XYZ file of C-alpha atoms in Angstrom:
397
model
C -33.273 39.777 -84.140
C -36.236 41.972 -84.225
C -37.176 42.333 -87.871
C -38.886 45.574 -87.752
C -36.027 47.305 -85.777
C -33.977 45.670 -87.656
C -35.197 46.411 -90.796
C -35.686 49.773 -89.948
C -31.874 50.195 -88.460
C -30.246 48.978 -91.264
C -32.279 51.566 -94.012
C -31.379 54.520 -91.639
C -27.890 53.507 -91.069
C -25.328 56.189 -92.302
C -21.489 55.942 -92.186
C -21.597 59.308 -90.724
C -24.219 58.937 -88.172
C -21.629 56.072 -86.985
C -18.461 58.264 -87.223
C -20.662 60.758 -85.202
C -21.393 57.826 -82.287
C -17.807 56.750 -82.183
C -16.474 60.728 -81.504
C -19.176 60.946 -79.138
C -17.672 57.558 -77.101
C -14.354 59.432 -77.662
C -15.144 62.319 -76.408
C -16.955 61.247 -73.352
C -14.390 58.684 -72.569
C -11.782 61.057 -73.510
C -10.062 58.564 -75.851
C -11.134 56.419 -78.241
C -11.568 52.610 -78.044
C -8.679 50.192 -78.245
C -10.933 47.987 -79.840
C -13.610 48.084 -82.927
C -16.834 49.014 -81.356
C -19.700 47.702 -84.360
C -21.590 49.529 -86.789
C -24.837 48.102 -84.678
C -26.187 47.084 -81.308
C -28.272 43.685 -81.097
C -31.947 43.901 -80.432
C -33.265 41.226 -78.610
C -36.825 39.969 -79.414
C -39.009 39.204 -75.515
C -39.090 35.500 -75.951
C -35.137 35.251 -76.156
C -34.905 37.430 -73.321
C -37.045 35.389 -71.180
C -34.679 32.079 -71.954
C -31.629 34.715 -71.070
C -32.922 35.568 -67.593
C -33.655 31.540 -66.985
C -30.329 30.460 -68.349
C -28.367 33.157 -65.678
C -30.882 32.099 -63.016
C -30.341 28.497 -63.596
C -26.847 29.790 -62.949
C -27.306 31.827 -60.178
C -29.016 28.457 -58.227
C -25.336 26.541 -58.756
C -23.919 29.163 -57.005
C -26.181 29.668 -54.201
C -25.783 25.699 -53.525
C -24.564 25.686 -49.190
C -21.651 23.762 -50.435
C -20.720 25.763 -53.402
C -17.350 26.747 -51.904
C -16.667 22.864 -51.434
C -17.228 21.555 -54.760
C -15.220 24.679 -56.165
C -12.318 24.458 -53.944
C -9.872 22.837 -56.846
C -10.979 25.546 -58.799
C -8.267 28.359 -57.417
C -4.690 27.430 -58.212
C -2.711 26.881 -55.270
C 0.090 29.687 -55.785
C -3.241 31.789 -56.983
C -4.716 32.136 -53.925
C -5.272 34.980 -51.835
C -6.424 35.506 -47.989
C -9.712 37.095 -46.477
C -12.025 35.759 -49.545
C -15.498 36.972 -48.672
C -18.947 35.020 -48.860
C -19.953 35.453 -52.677
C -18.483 37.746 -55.545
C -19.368 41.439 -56.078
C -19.747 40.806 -59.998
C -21.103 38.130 -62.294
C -20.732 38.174 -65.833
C -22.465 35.193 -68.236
C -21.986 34.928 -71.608
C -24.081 33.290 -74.168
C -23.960 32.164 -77.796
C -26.957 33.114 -79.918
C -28.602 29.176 -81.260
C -30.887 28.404 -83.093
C -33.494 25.511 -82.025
C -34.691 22.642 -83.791
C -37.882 23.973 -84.261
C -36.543 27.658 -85.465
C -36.629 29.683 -81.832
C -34.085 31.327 -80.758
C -32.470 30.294 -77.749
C -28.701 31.109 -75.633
C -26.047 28.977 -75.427
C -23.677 28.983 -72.504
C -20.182 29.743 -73.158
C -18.280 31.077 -70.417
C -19.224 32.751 -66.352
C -16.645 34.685 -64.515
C -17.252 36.177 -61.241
C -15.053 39.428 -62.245
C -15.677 42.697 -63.622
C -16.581 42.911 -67.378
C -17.042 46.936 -68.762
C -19.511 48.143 -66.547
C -19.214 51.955 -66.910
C -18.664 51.683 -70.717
C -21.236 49.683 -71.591
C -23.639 52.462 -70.251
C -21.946 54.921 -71.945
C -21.602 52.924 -75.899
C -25.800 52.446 -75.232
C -26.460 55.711 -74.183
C -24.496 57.171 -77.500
C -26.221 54.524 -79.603
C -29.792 55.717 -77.993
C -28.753 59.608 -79.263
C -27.739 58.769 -82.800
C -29.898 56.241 -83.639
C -33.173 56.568 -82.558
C -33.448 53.714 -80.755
C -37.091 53.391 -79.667
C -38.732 53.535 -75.894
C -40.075 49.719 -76.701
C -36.338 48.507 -75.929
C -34.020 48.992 -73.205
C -30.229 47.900 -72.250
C -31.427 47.441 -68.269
C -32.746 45.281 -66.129
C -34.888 45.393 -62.843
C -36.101 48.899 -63.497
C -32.948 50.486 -63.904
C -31.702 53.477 -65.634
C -28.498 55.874 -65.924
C -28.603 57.655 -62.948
C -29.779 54.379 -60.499
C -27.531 52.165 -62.546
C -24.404 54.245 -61.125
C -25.761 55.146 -58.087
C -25.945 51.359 -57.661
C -22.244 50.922 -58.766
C -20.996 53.816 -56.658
C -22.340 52.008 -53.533
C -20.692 48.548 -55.015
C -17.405 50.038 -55.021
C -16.686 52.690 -53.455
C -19.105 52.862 -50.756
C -18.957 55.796 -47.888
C -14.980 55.580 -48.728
C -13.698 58.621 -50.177
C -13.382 58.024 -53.716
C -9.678 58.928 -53.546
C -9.180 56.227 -51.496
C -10.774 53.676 -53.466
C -8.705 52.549 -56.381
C -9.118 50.392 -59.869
C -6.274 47.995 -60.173
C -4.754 46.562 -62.984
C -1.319 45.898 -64.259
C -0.462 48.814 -66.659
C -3.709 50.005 -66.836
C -2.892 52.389 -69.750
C -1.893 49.378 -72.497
C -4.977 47.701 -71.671
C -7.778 47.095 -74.575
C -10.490 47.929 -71.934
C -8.749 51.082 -70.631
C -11.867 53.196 -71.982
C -13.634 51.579 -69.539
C -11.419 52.154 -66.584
C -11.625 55.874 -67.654
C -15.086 55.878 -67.684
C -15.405 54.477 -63.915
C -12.968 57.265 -63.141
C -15.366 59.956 -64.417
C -18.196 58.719 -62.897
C -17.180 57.306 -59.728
C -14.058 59.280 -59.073
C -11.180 56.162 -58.599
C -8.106 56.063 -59.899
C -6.846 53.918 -62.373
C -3.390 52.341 -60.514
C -0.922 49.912 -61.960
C 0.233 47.337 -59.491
C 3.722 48.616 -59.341
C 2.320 51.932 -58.133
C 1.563 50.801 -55.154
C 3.318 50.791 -51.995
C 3.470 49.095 -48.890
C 4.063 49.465 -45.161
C 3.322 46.631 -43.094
C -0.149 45.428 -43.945
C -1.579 49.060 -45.339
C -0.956 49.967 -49.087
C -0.486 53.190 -50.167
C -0.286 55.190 -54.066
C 1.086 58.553 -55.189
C -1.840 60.857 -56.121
C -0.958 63.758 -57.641
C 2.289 63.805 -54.992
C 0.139 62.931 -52.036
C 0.515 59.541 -50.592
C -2.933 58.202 -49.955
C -4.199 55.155 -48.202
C -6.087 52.117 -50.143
C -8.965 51.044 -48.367
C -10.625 49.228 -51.586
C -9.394 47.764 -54.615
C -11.696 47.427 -57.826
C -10.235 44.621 -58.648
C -8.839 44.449 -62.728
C -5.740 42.131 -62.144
C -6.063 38.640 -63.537
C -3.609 36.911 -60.959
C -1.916 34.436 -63.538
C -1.818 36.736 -65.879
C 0.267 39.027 -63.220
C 2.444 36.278 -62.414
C 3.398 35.633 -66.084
C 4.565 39.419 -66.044
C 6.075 39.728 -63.304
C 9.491 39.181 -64.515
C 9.316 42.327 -66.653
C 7.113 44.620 -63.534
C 9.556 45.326 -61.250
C 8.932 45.123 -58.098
C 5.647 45.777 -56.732
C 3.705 44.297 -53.370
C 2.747 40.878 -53.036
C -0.772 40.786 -52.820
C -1.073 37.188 -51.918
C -0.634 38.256 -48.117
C -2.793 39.470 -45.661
C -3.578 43.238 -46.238
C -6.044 45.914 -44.606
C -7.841 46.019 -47.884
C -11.447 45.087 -49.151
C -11.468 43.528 -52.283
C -14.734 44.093 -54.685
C -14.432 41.627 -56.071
C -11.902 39.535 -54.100
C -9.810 37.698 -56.461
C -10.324 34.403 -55.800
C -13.515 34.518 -57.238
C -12.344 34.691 -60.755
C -11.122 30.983 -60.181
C -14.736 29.851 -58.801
C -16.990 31.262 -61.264
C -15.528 30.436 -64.443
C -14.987 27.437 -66.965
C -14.580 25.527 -64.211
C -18.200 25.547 -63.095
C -19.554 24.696 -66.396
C -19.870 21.040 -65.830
C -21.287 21.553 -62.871
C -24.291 23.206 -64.268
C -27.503 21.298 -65.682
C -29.583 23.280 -67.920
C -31.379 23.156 -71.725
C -29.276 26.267 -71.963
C -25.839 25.124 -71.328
C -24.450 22.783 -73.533
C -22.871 19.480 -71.868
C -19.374 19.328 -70.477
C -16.852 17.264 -68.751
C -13.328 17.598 -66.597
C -11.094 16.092 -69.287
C -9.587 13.585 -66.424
C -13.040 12.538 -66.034
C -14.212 11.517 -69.387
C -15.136 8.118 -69.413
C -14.509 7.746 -73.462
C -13.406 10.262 -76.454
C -16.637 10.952 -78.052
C -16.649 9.512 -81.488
C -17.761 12.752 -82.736
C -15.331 15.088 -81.749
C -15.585 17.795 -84.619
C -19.071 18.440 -82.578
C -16.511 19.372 -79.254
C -14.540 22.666 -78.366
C -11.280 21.870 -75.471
C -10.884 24.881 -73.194
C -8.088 25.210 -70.647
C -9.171 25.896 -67.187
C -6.680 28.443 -66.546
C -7.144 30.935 -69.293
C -8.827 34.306 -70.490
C -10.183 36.409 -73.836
C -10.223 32.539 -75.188
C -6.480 31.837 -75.183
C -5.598 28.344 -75.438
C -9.185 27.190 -76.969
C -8.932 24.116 -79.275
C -12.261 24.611 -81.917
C -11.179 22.073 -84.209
C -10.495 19.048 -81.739
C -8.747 15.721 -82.711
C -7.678 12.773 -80.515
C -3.713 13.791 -80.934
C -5.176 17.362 -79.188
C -6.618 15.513 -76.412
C -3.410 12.825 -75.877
C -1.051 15.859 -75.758
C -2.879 17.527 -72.724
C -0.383 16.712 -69.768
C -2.756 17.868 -67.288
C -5.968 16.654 -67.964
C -7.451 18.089 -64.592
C -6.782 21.707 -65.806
C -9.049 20.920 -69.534
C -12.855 20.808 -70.216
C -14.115 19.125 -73.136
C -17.553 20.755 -74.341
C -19.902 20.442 -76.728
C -19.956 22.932 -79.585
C -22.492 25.453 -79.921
C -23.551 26.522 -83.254
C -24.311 30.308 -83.550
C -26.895 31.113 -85.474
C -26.348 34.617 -88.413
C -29.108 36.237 -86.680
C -28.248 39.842 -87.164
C -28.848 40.989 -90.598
C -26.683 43.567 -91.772
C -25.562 45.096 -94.887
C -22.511 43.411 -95.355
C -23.485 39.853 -94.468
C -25.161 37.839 -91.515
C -23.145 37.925 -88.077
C -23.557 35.878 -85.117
C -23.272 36.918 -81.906
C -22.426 36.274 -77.874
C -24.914 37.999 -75.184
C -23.303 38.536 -71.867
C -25.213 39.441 -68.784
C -24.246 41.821 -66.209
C -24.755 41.188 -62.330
C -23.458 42.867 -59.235
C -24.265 41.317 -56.007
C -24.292 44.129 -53.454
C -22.812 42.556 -49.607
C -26.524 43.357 -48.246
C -28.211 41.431 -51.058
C -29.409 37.039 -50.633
C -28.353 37.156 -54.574
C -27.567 39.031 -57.324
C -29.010 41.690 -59.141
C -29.026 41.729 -62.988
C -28.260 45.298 -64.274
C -26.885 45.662 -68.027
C -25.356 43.869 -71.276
C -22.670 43.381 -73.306
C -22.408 42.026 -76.897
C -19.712 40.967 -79.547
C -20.869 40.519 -83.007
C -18.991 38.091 -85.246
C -18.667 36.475 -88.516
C -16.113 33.865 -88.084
C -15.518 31.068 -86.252
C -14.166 33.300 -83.275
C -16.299 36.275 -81.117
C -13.711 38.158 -79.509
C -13.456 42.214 -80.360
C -9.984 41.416 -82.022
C -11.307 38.837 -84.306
C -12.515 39.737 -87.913
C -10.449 42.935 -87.716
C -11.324 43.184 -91.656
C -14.962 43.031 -91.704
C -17.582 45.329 -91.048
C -20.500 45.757 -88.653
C -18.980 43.126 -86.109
C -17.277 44.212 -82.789
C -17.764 45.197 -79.418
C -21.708 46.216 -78.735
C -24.719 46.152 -76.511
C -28.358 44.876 -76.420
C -31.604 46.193 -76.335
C -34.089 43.779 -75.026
C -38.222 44.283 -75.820
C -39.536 45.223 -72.900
């Protein structure tokens, strides 16, 4: 989205310069990714950055509202929630389509919030390797607020683990070792020290929890939270037996689950901005639009876009049984901004907060981006093309 870096990218671009970045993320991880990583990262001209930093604040605002818990308190299902929720969540993650304007700018789109983790040790790491093998220039950087490697972990190491011993600090997620994003828990484990733990490692006595490291039993004190809780309970038949975690326990959650629920698709018609396209509860729509091909339905309750009807019709909206649980939104149209050699791809943005306990609001800290070119972003879309995938940003400074 910067010509000249663009331009300039593309005519240097080697298929063995990128074989040579993805053994490098390899290596460093010390397995490859589960999912196609692109053939480019997105640079991001100053005047689209500016509209990205308004579009999260306008965000941020919604959620610093005194009554924010109130008006989200439908949000968590009822057999989804979990004691001992703190004041605000440890991580905020916004993603944005990249539009086009009427009048030819560039400008974001608001897709989808959640206030839950997102790949904050590999992202680092994929812009880092993209800065060695590409000659990416000092004009651009993937931070924000002044950051770089070394304070952008130092920040995350006082996130999460705090003055707890490291050992004693763990990453959960069910099977941790079949996920996509398991690069990424590996990652954190290098450079923070925590385990990766599946839930049905843990163990319980009373209200402590406990897991087998390396044949010592050692104490939890935080969880870096990874479980999606109704994705857990639609496994659980096939887990065996493991702790229930919706009690009390002598744990600190970063972030504590519940948060997922608050800041997500359920917010979005709660927010009123030039950068987030309108939306409504579906049990609150006072008529079908006319002009529903210019709509997308999203469940409430979902994740990695399951359940998302693109191509709505009124026979989609009169089977929803639970109208409470839907949004109806209007489309965005992505713009095929990046120019690459196979084509024109669109693109999502997503922005990285964490909101340290100490801080009146959160900090914004790094990027993530997925590069498309069909209808659907996701990293396991478009599994046939070339130069779309997982990537990062680089944002004129």
């Amino acid at each position: 989205m910067i010509p000249s870096l663009r331009t300039y990218y593309n005519e240097h671009f080697t298929t063995g310069k990128y074989q040579a970045f993805l053994d490098s993320l390899a290596a460093e991880a010390g397995e490859a990714p589960a999912f196609r990583v692109a053939e480019t990262p997105v640079f991001v001209p100053a005047a689209l950055t500016s509209k990205l930093v308004q579009a999260c604040e306008e965000v941020v605002e919604v959620i610093l509202r005194p009554d924010f818990k109130d008006i989200t308190r439908d949000a968590i299902p009822n057999a989804l929630k979990v004691p001992a929720e703190n004041t605000h969540p440890h991580f905020l993650i916004i993603d944005f389509a990249v539009c086009r304007q009427e009048n030819g700018e560039l400008a974001p789109q608001l897709i989808e919030l959640q206030g839950f983790p997102t790949l904050f040790a590999f992202q680092e790491v994929m812009a880092r390797q993209f800065k060695h093998h590409f000659n990416i220039p000092g004009t651009v950087t993937n931070f924000f607020n002044g950051l770089d490697g070394d304070s952008y972990f130092k920040l995350l190491q006082q996130l999460i683990v705090g003055d707890n011993d490291p050992q004693e600090v763990i990453l959960l997620e069910v099977a941790p070792q079949l996920q996509k994003t398991r690069v990424d828990f590996y990652c954190t484990q290098k450079r923070l020290g925590i385990n990766p733990v599946c839930v049905t490692e843990l163990i319980q006595d009373g209200s402590n929890l406990y897991y087998n490291n390396n044949g010592k039993q050692t104490p939890v004190k935080r969880i870096y939270n990874r479980v999606i809780f109704d994705d857990l309970i639609k496994q659980q038949a096939t887990l065996g037996s493991y702790p229930n975690l919706f009690q009390h326990l002598d744990v600190e959650w970063i972030t504590h689950p519940n948060w997922f629920y608050r800041i997500s698709k359920f917010m979005l018609p709660l927010i009123q901005s030039p950068f987030a396209p309108k939306s409504w509860y579906l049990h609150t729509l006072p008529v079908i639009p006319a002009d529903l091909e210019n709509y997308v339905l999203k469940p409430l309750f979902s994740f990695a876009g399951q359940g998302v009807i693109i191509d709505v019709t009124p026979a989609d909206i009169d089977n929803i049984k639970d109208p409470e649980n839907w949004i109806l939104q209007h489309k965005v149209q992505y713009a095929p901004v990046i120019y690459t050699p196979s084509g024109p791809a669109h693109c999502e943005i997503r922005m990285m907060y964490i909101w340290p306990d100490d801080s009146p609001r959160p900090l914004l800290v790094h990027n993530l981006a997925r590069i498309s070119k069909g209808k659907m972003i996701g990293v396991s879309n478009n599994a046939q093309d070339t130069w779309v995938g997982g990537s990062c940003c680089f944002f004129e400074q």
